[in-house]
GROMACS .gro file of C-alpha atoms in nm:
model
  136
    1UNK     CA    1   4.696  -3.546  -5.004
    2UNK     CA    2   4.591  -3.512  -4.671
    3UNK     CA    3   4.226  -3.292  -4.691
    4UNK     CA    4   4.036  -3.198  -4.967
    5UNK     CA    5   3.728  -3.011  -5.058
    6UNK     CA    6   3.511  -3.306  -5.255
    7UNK     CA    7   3.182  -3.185  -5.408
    8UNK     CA    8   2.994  -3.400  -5.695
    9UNK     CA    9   2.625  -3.544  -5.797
   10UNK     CA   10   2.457  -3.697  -6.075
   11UNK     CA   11   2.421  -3.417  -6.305
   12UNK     CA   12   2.696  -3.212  -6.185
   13UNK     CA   13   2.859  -3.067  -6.514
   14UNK     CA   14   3.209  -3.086  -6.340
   15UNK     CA   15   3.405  -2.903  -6.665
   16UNK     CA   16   3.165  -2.626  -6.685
   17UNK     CA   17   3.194  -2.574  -6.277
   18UNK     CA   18   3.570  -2.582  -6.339
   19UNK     CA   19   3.595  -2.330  -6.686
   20UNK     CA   20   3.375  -2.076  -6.438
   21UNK     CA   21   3.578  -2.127  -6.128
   22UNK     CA   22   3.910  -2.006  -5.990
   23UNK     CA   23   3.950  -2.320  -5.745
   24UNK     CA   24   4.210  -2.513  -5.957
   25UNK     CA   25   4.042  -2.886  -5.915
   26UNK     CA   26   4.330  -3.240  -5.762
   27UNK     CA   27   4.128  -3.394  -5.986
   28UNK     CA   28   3.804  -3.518  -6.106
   29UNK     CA   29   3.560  -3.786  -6.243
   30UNK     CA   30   3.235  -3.791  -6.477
   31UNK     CA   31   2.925  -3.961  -6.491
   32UNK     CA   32   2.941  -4.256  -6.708
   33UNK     CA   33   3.365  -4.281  -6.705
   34UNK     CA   34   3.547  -4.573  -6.570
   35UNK     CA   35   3.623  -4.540  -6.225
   36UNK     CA   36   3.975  -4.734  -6.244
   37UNK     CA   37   4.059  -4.674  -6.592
   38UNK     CA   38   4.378  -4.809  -6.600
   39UNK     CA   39   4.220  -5.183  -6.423
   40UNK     CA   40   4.216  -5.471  -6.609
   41UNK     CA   41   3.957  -5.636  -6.408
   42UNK     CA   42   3.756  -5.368  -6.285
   43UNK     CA   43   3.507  -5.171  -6.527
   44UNK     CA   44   3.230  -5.008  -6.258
   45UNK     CA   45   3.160  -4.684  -6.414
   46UNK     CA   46   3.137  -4.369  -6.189
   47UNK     CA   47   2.753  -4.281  -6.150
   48UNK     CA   48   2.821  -3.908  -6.033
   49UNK     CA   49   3.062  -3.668  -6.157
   50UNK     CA   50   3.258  -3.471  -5.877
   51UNK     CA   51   3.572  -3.246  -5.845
   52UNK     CA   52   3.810  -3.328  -5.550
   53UNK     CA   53   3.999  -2.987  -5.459
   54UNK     CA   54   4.306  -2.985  -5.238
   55UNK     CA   55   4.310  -2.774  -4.932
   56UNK     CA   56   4.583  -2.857  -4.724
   57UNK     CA   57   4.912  -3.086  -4.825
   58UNK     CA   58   5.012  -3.102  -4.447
   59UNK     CA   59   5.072  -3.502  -4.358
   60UNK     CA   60   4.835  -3.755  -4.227
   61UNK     CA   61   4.968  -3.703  -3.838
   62UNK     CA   62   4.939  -3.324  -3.903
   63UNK     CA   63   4.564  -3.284  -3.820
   64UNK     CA   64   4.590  -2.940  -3.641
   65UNK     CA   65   4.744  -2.815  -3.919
   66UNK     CA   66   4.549  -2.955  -4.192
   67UNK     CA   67   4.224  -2.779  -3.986
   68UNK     CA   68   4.434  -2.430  -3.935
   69UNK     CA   69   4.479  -2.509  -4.342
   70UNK     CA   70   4.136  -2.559  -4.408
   71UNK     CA   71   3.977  -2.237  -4.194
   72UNK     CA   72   4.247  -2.008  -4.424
   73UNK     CA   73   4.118  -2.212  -4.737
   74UNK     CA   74   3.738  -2.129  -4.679
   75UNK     CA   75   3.825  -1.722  -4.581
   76UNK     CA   76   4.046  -1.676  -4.901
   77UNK     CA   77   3.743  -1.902  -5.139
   78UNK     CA   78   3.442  -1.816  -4.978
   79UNK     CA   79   3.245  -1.684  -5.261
   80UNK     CA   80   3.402  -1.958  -5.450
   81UNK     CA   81   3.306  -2.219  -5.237
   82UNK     CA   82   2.939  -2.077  -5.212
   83UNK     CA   83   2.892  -2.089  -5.570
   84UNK     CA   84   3.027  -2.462  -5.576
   85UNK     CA   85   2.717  -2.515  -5.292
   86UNK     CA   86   2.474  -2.340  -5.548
   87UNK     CA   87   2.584  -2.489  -5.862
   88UNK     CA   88   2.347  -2.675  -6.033
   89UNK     CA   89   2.369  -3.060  -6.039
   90UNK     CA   90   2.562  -3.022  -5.690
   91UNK     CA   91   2.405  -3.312  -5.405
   92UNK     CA   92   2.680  -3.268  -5.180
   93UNK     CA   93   3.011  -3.075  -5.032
   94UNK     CA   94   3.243  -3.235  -4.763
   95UNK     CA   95   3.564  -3.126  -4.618
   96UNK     CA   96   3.754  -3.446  -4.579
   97UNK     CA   97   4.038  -3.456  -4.361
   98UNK     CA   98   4.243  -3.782  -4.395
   99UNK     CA   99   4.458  -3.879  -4.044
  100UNK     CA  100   4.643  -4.172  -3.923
  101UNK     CA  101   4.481  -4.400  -3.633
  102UNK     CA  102   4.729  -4.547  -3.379
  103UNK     CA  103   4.691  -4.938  -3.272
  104UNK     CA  104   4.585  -4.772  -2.942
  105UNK     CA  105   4.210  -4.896  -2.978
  106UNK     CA  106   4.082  -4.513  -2.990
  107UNK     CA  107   4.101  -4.228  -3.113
  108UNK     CA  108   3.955  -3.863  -3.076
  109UNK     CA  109   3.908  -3.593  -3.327
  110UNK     CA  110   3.827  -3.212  -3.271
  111UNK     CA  111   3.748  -2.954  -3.456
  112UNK     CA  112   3.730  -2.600  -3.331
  113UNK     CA  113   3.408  -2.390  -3.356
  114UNK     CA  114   3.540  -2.173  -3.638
  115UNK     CA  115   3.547  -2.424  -3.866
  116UNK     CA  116   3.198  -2.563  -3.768
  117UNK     CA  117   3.078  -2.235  -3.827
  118UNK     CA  118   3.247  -2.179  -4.156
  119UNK     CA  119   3.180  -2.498  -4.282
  120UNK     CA  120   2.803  -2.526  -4.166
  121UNK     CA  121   2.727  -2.144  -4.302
  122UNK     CA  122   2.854  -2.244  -4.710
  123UNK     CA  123   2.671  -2.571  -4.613
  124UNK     CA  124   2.993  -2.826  -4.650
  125UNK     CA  125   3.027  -3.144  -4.429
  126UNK     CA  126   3.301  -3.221  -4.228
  127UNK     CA  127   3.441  -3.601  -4.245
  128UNK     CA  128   3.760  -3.768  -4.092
  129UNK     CA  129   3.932  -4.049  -4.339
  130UNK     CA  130   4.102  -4.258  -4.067
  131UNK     CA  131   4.424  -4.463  -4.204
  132UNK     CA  132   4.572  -4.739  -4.034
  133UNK     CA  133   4.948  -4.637  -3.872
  134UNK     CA  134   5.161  -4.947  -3.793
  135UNK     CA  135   5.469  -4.835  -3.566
  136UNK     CA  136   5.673  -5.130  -3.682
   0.00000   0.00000   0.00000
């Protein structure tokens, strides 16, 4: 999954947001539950619950595509996405676009003003997860 819509907080009743909501949810978590259920060795228990909704399935090198993705994803769930901003329990929205970093030392990201715009107006953040690429 290469950029998702991730929303979540402390008393964020994810299951009721997702019975009252067309946005289909990746996958989620809950206050309280394991965060690695299926470790052996790790028992931290998540201390927000959260929904993690998939906007674009274009690959990790596909950034411009994953953004053109992402500007058709807010216009067709706008009022969806505004009552996810408004629902109660809700601390925080980002837009997380996962891409690959070359072993070039550097890389540079941009995003075009019409997703700013949407993005800033339903009040979501925008974040980059940057993955290592090894050309060997």
């Amino acid at each position: 999954m290469s950029c998702i819509l991730r929303a979540g907080g402390e008393n964020f009743e994810v299951e009721k947001f997702i019975e009252q909501n067309s946005m289909k949810p990746d996958s989620f978590w809950k206050k309280g539950d394991r965060c690695f259920s299926n470790s052996n060795t790790n028992f931290k228990l998540n201390e927000t619950s959260g929904i993690r909704i998939l906007v674009s399935e274009a690959d990790f090198s596909e950034l411009p595509q994953q953004i053109e993705d992402a500007i058709l994803f807010f216009a067709k769930h706008k009022s969806e996405i505004v009552k996810l901003t408004s629902f109660q329990g809700i601390e925080g929205i980002d837009l997380d676009f996962g891409t690959e970093a070359h072993q070039t030392g550097w890389s540079s990201f941009t995003f075009p003003p019409q997703l700013m715009l949407l993005a800033g107006t339903l009040g979501v953040s925008l974040c980059i997860s940057i993955y290592p690429f090894d050309e060997d």
